[in-house]
Amino acid sequence: MLNSRARSHRGLRSGREASRQELVSRSLQSAQHCLENQDFGTAYAHYLLVLNLAPELKNDVKETFQYTLFKWAEELDSLARIQDLFNCYEQALELFPNDEVICNSMGEHLFRMGFRDEAAGYFHKAVKLNPNFADAKENFYRVANWLVERWHFIMLNDIKRNLTYQKAIEKMVHSGCKSVLDIGAGTGILSMFAKKAGALHVYACELSKTMYELASDVITANNMEGEIKLMHMKSLDLEIPKHIPERVSLVVTETVDAGLFGEGIVESLIHAWEHLLLQPKPKNNDVSFEDYGQVIPAGATVFGMAVECKEIRRHHRVGIQEVASVRLADTVEFCSPTHASVNSEETLEPYTTEKLSRIPGGYMPLTEPFQVMTVDFNNLQELKNLATRKPCKISVPITRGGLLDAVVVWFVLHLDDEHTLSTSPSEETCWEQAVYPVQGLLDYSRKPGDIVVLEVSCQDCYLRIQKISVSPSECRMDVERENTPALGNEAELCSALASLQTTSKLDRVGCECVLESTEIALLNNVAYHECFKAAISKVLSSFSSNTELQSMDVDGSERNLGESQNKDSLQTSIDPFYILDVSEGFSILPIIAGKLGPVKAYSSVEKQQHQIALNIISEANHFPKETLEFWLSHLTDESSVLQRPKSDKLWSIIILDVIEASGLIQQEVMEKAAISRCLLHSGGKIFPQYVLMYGMLVESQSLLLESAVQGTEPTLGFNIAPFINQFKVPVRVYLDLSTLPCVPLSKPAELLRLDFMNPYLNSSTREIKVQICKSGQVTAIPFWYHIHLDEDISLDTSDESSHWKQAAVVLDKPIPVKQGEELVLSIQHHKSNVSITVKVKNSHLEAERK
């Protein structure tokens, strides 16, 4: 009987197994059929069933399953079915938890939707699973720049800054402040200073999930996990006793940017004084700090200075009326976002930042440094008044003649009455300076004795310096403030004169066009436009010559054409040449092309105000309206940007943007070039036709300090480097090689050729030998490009007039070299990604770039 039952169970199991296998087989067939019909959703469901019923088939169907997942995810994305999309990825990761390709794809979707923290986690996991997965590494490097900004490394390497903060915190804790709150904890270094100084209770809050997790690891590694309470939240959301048992006696923070207030320090300290801090210590009272509240930093003094600076000027003011025979219309005023922020309803940052000590071409002070304002962070009422008080006018005399290009601002941070930190351009500091470009004046030329009038306010968490005007030297005066009693009739007269004599250009024009600073620098780049004009002209001339030849009869019967059938009449009878410009941002290249022959130009400019400006410029140059069209307005799908203008027409010229302003190769440019080649008319060209990448070996301590925390010495013995250095990126972008502190150890060498017209000339791997011309330590490989529009016409991205910046690969470890030696560089190219490997005596130090 027992044997009978056993046989029965075996038969039942055998029957179930047969049914399972049949279901798996049918589902696989159905999945394949659905894929052939591009029914990716149903195919995905079938594969899920197969993999749940037959996990042993994972390796066999893995690639097909990935393909199905990615196609179905694209479809869900286009339908805005976001939750379904993520559900699919979660299901896939349950089946393939260690699949780097699925992890990377999940991260890409998250990143596109703005979930950078979460995306970083998936990219990081993909890199850990496969350190050689180029796409995942590229994605992780890209998101790492968002999550852990580069200034974290620079500040942590600033020993003076760290030591000054430590001493100020020690002093306050030893004076009786026993409970400390660190607002905007970052890596947690200020919290650890407080705990090491003897604070009984230390609390810290950090809004960024990435920085919060990083700080948690740092605090644990330094054996303080039970002594510092770290909270992942905004300080404005902290409540007592919910998050902190009682009010604290000391708040420490460094939530300051180059413009002092841009990271919200005023708002956070107002909230802290009202809800989290003990009452402030009475003035002129020597009682202990123990029963009173205090803030580090205690206050700040803000300074300013008017300067002449060619580099700032060319990035914020269009200084030409005509470029490559195209006249820029007087009725269009170009300005940068910093100027647009004055009248904008949006909260825009009203300044840019520069490290003035390293700005190309330097700068020249036109005034003495002057005090803009002071702020007491220990005075609640003063903090409240900052955002509500009327703008204050400051008048400053010009002491040296020149062009008024900008007002630069820095500050002295008073941590207490003894310890200070200055962000002055004359100091060696980790901070940059805030730059307020001067725009909209009729005349920027100033002479000694002239008066610059500034309006200063603190609105929307930003220090704003606006309505910059000037008055002539006849109204000479010292620095005065509008609300100062000493301001007399003379100052009032000067102020009135200033408003009369400095009417803005914008008051006289019909269209304001806001351009990014790199777009303005491009518009100012005369050589760039002249090169494109020459290259386009050569292509159009070759087309015109061919057309003329084709119009003539082989036996010469057309050689006696009358004067009425000259070249001009011929041009009116032929079809126009189709030109597509898919440059990034604002571009006048289509208008330049339109002046060179019978052209139908298509621009990919998207912003409406940019289109309006280009139309006005077209009219000013007497172009027919049909000469210029805005291509993206014709498309329902941006991915179709390179398609034909008409079903029966091909492009004569396609202009691609191949190098980013940052100094990197544009993403997917090789894929765009491949599509472009299929859409060119016979004899048509892609601009540029090819690019040569150049690089050289250098020794640069600055690049090391800006790329990774260098051990425990700069962080005063605290173990931070291994944790934050996980987010280091081996490529530094937006560099100016002309001012980069470095020692060249080799001559420039050609590293790579990317040919967009002749892809068979491209090589995926190349090795070159670079000879050392000076002994030292190789720490980085700066690189730039020669952009060849054709064999004779090229642009150098390292030129001083270039709107492009340069970039550099930073090595993990310096390589000692001696003069006369050779290093072998291995360059690998995949899609738009390029990696550089330095080979040294059987060891490999790898760095990568986009």
Coordinates of C-alpha atoms in Angstrom, one line a residue, residues 492-763:
E492 CA 21.2 113.8 -4.2
L493 CA 22.3 115.9 -7.2
C494 CA 24.8 113.2 -8.2
S495 CA 22.2 110.5 -7.8
A496 CA 19.8 112.4 -10.1
L497 CA 22.6 113.0 -12.6
A498 CA 23.4 109.3 -12.6
S499 CA 19.9 108.3 -13.4
L500 CA 19.8 110.8 -16.3
Q501 CA 23.2 109.8 -17.8
T502 CA 23.0 106.1 -17.6
T503 CA 19.8 105.2 -19.2
S504 CA 19.8 101.5 -19.9
K505 CA 20.1 100.2 -23.4
L506 CA 17.1 98.0 -22.6
D507 CA 14.9 101.1 -22.4
R508 CA 15.6 101.8 -26.1
V509 CA 15.3 98.3 -27.6
G510 CA 12.4 96.2 -28.5
C511 CA 13.6 92.7 -27.5
E512 CA 15.5 91.4 -24.6
C513 CA 17.2 88.1 -25.2
V514 CA 18.7 86.2 -22.3
L515 CA 21.6 84.0 -23.1
E516 CA 23.7 81.8 -21.0
S517 CA 27.2 83.1 -20.4
T518 CA 28.8 80.5 -22.7
E519 CA 26.3 81.5 -25.4
I520 CA 27.4 85.2 -25.1
A521 CA 31.0 84.1 -25.2
L522 CA 30.2 82.2 -28.4
L523 CA 28.5 85.1 -30.0
N524 CA 31.6 87.2 -29.2
N525 CA 33.8 84.6 -30.8
V526 CA 34.6 86.2 -34.2
A527 CA 37.0 83.5 -35.3
Y528 CA 34.4 80.7 -34.7
H529 CA 31.9 82.4 -37.0
E530 CA 34.4 83.4 -39.7
C531 CA 35.6 79.8 -39.9
F532 CA 32.1 78.5 -40.3
K533 CA 31.4 81.1 -42.9
A534 CA 34.4 80.1 -44.9
A535 CA 33.7 76.4 -44.6
I536 CA 30.0 76.7 -45.5
S537 CA 30.9 79.0 -48.5
K538 CA 33.3 76.3 -49.9
V539 CA 30.6 73.6 -49.7
L540 CA 27.9 75.9 -51.3
S541 CA 30.4 76.9 -54.0
S542 CA 31.1 73.3 -54.9
F543 CA 27.3 72.6 -55.1
S544 CA 26.8 75.7 -57.3
S545 CA 29.6 74.7 -59.7
N546 CA 28.1 71.3 -60.1
T547 CA 24.7 72.7 -60.7
E548 CA 26.0 75.0 -63.4
L549 CA 27.8 72.2 -65.1
Q550 CA 24.8 70.0 -65.0
S551 CA 22.6 72.7 -66.5
M552 CA 24.8 72.9 -69.7
D553 CA 24.4 70.6 -72.6
V554 CA 27.2 68.1 -73.3
D555 CA 27.7 69.3 -76.9
G556 CA 28.1 72.9 -75.7
S557 CA 24.8 74.2 -77.2
E558 CA 24.1 76.1 -74.0
R559 CA 27.4 78.0 -74.1
N560 CA 25.8 80.9 -75.9
L561 CA 23.4 81.7 -73.1
G562 CA 22.4 85.4 -73.2
E563 CA 23.3 87.9 -70.5
S564 CA 19.8 87.5 -69.1
Q565 CA 20.6 83.8 -68.3
N566 CA 23.6 84.6 -66.0
K567 CA 24.5 83.1 -62.7
D568 CA 21.9 85.1 -60.8
S569 CA 19.0 83.8 -62.9
L570 CA 20.4 80.3 -62.6
Q571 CA 20.3 80.5 -58.8
T572 CA 16.7 81.6 -58.8
S573 CA 15.8 78.5 -60.9
I574 CA 17.5 75.9 -58.8
D575 CA 16.3 74.3 -55.5
P576 CA 17.8 75.8 -52.3
F577 CA 20.5 74.1 -50.4
Y578 CA 19.1 72.6 -47.2
I579 CA 21.2 73.3 -44.1
L580 CA 20.4 71.9 -40.6
D581 CA 22.0 73.5 -37.5
V582 CA 21.7 71.3 -34.4
S583 CA 24.1 73.3 -32.3
E584 CA 23.4 73.5 -28.6
G585 CA 21.8 76.8 -27.5
F586 CA 21.7 80.1 -29.4
S587 CA 23.3 80.0 -32.8
I588 CA 23.4 82.5 -35.7
L589 CA 25.1 80.0 -38.1
P590 CA 21.9 79.5 -40.1
I591 CA 21.7 83.2 -40.8
I592 CA 25.4 83.3 -41.8
A593 CA 24.7 80.4 -44.2
G594 CA 21.7 82.3 -45.6
K595 CA 23.9 85.1 -46.8
L596 CA 26.1 82.8 -48.8
G597 CA 23.6 81.6 -51.4
P598 CA 20.2 80.1 -52.1
V599 CA 19.8 78.4 -48.7
K600 CA 16.9 77.0 -46.7
A601 CA 18.2 77.0 -43.2
Y602 CA 16.7 75.0 -40.3
S603 CA 17.6 76.0 -36.7
S604 CA 17.1 73.8 -33.7
V605 CA 16.9 76.8 -31.3
E606 CA 14.0 76.0 -28.9
K607 CA 13.4 79.0 -26.6
Q608 CA 10.8 81.4 -28.0
Q609 CA 12.7 84.5 -27.1
H610 CA 15.8 83.1 -29.0
Q611 CA 13.6 82.4 -32.0
I612 CA 12.2 86.0 -31.9
A613 CA 15.7 87.4 -31.7
L614 CA 16.9 85.3 -34.7
N615 CA 13.9 86.4 -36.7
I616 CA 14.6 90.1 -35.9
I617 CA 18.2 89.6 -36.9
S618 CA 17.1 87.9 -40.1
E619 CA 14.9 90.8 -41.0
A620 CA 17.7 93.3 -40.2
N621 CA 19.8 91.4 -42.8
H622 CA 17.0 91.5 -45.4
F623 CA 16.3 87.8 -45.4
P624 CA 13.0 86.5 -46.8
K625 CA 10.9 85.0 -44.0
E626 CA 11.1 81.6 -45.5
T627 CA 14.9 81.5 -45.4
L628 CA 14.9 80.4 -41.7
E629 CA 12.8 77.8 -40.0
F630 CA 12.9 76.5 -36.5
W631 CA 13.1 72.8 -36.9
L632 CA 12.0 71.5 -33.5
S633 CA 8.7 73.3 -33.9
H634 CA 8.0 70.9 -36.9
L635 CA 8.7 67.8 -34.9
T636 CA 6.5 65.8 -32.6
D637 CA 9.5 63.7 -31.4
E638 CA 12.8 65.3 -30.5
S639 CA 14.6 62.1 -31.5
S640 CA 13.7 63.0 -35.1
V641 CA 15.8 66.1 -35.1
L642 CA 18.1 64.8 -37.8
Q643 CA 15.4 63.6 -40.2
R644 CA 14.9 65.0 -43.7
P645 CA 13.3 68.4 -44.2
K646 CA 11.1 66.9 -46.9
S647 CA 10.5 63.3 -47.9
D648 CA 12.3 63.8 -51.2
K649 CA 15.1 66.2 -49.9
L650 CA 18.5 65.5 -48.3
W651 CA 20.6 67.9 -46.3
S652 CA 23.5 69.7 -47.9
I653 CA 25.1 70.6 -44.6
I654 CA 24.5 69.3 -41.1
I655 CA 26.1 71.3 -38.2
L656 CA 26.7 69.2 -35.1
D657 CA 27.8 70.4 -31.7
V658 CA 30.5 67.9 -30.9
I659 CA 32.3 69.5 -27.9
E660 CA 30.5 70.7 -24.7
A661 CA 31.4 74.1 -23.3
S662 CA 32.8 72.1 -20.3
G663 CA 35.6 70.6 -22.4
L664 CA 34.1 67.1 -22.9
I665 CA 32.8 65.3 -26.0
Q666 CA 29.0 65.6 -26.4
Q667 CA 27.1 62.5 -25.5
E668 CA 25.9 60.4 -28.3
V669 CA 27.7 62.5 -30.9
M670 CA 29.0 59.5 -32.8
E671 CA 25.4 58.1 -33.0
K672 CA 24.2 61.5 -34.4
A673 CA 27.0 61.5 -36.9
A674 CA 26.1 58.1 -38.1
I675 CA 22.5 59.2 -38.7
S676 CA 23.7 62.4 -40.3
R677 CA 25.8 60.6 -42.9
C678 CA 22.7 58.8 -44.1
L679 CA 20.8 62.0 -44.6
L680 CA 23.4 64.0 -46.6
H681 CA 23.0 64.9 -50.3
S682 CA 25.8 63.7 -52.5
G683 CA 28.7 66.0 -51.8
G684 CA 27.1 67.2 -48.6
K685 CA 29.2 67.7 -45.4
I686 CA 28.9 67.3 -41.7
F687 CA 30.5 70.1 -39.7
P688 CA 32.9 69.5 -38.2
Q689 CA 34.2 66.8 -40.4
Y690 CA 36.6 65.5 -37.8
V691 CA 38.1 66.4 -34.4
L692 CA 41.6 65.9 -33.0
M693 CA 42.0 65.5 -29.3
Y694 CA 45.3 66.8 -27.8
G695 CA 46.7 66.3 -24.3
M696 CA 49.9 66.7 -22.3
L697 CA 51.2 65.4 -19.0
V698 CA 51.4 67.9 -16.1
E699 CA 52.1 68.1 -12.4
S700 CA 49.4 70.0 -10.6
Q701 CA 48.8 70.0 -6.9
S702 CA 45.7 72.1 -7.4
L703 CA 44.0 69.5 -9.5
L704 CA 44.7 66.9 -6.8
L705 CA 43.2 69.0 -4.1
E706 CA 40.1 69.8 -6.2
S707 CA 39.5 66.2 -7.1
A708 CA 39.9 64.2 -3.8
V709 CA 40.6 64.6 -0.1
Q710 CA 44.3 64.0 0.4
G711 CA 44.6 61.8 3.5
T712 CA 43.7 62.7 7.1
E713 CA 46.1 65.7 7.6
P714 CA 43.9 68.4 6.1
T715 CA 40.9 67.0 8.0
L716 CA 42.8 67.3 11.3
G717 CA 43.1 63.6 11.9
F718 CA 39.5 62.6 11.1
N719 CA 38.9 59.7 8.8
I720 CA 36.9 61.3 6.0
A721 CA 38.8 60.7 2.8
P722 CA 37.9 57.1 2.0
F723 CA 34.2 57.9 2.2
I724 CA 33.9 61.1 0.2
N725 CA 36.5 59.9 -2.3
Q726 CA 34.0 57.3 -3.4
F727 CA 32.4 60.2 -5.2
K728 CA 35.5 61.6 -6.8
V729 CA 35.3 62.0 -10.5
P730 CA 38.6 61.3 -12.5
V731 CA 37.9 64.3 -14.8
R732 CA 37.9 67.9 -13.9
V733 CA 35.9 70.1 -16.3
Y734 CA 35.6 73.9 -17.0
L735 CA 39.3 74.4 -16.7
D736 CA 41.4 77.3 -18.1
L737 CA 44.7 75.8 -19.0
S738 CA 46.2 79.3 -19.4
T739 CA 45.8 79.9 -15.6
L740 CA 45.8 76.4 -14.2
P741 CA 48.6 76.1 -11.6
C742 CA 50.7 73.3 -13.1
V743 CA 54.1 72.4 -14.5
P744 CA 54.0 70.9 -18.0
L745 CA 56.1 67.6 -18.1
S746 CA 55.6 66.9 -21.8
K747 CA 54.8 68.6 -25.0
P748 CA 51.2 68.4 -26.4
A749 CA 50.5 65.2 -28.2
E750 CA 47.7 64.1 -30.5
L751 CA 45.7 61.5 -28.5
L752 CA 42.7 60.7 -30.7
R753 CA 41.0 61.4 -34.0
L754 CA 37.2 61.3 -34.2
D755 CA 36.1 61.4 -37.9
F756 CA 32.4 62.1 -38.5
M757 CA 32.5 61.9 -42.3
N758 CA 34.7 58.8 -42.6
P759 CA 34.1 56.5 -39.6
Y760 CA 36.5 53.9 -41.0
L761 CA 39.3 56.2 -40.0
N762 CA 38.4 55.9 -36.3
S763 CA 40.1 53.4 -34.1

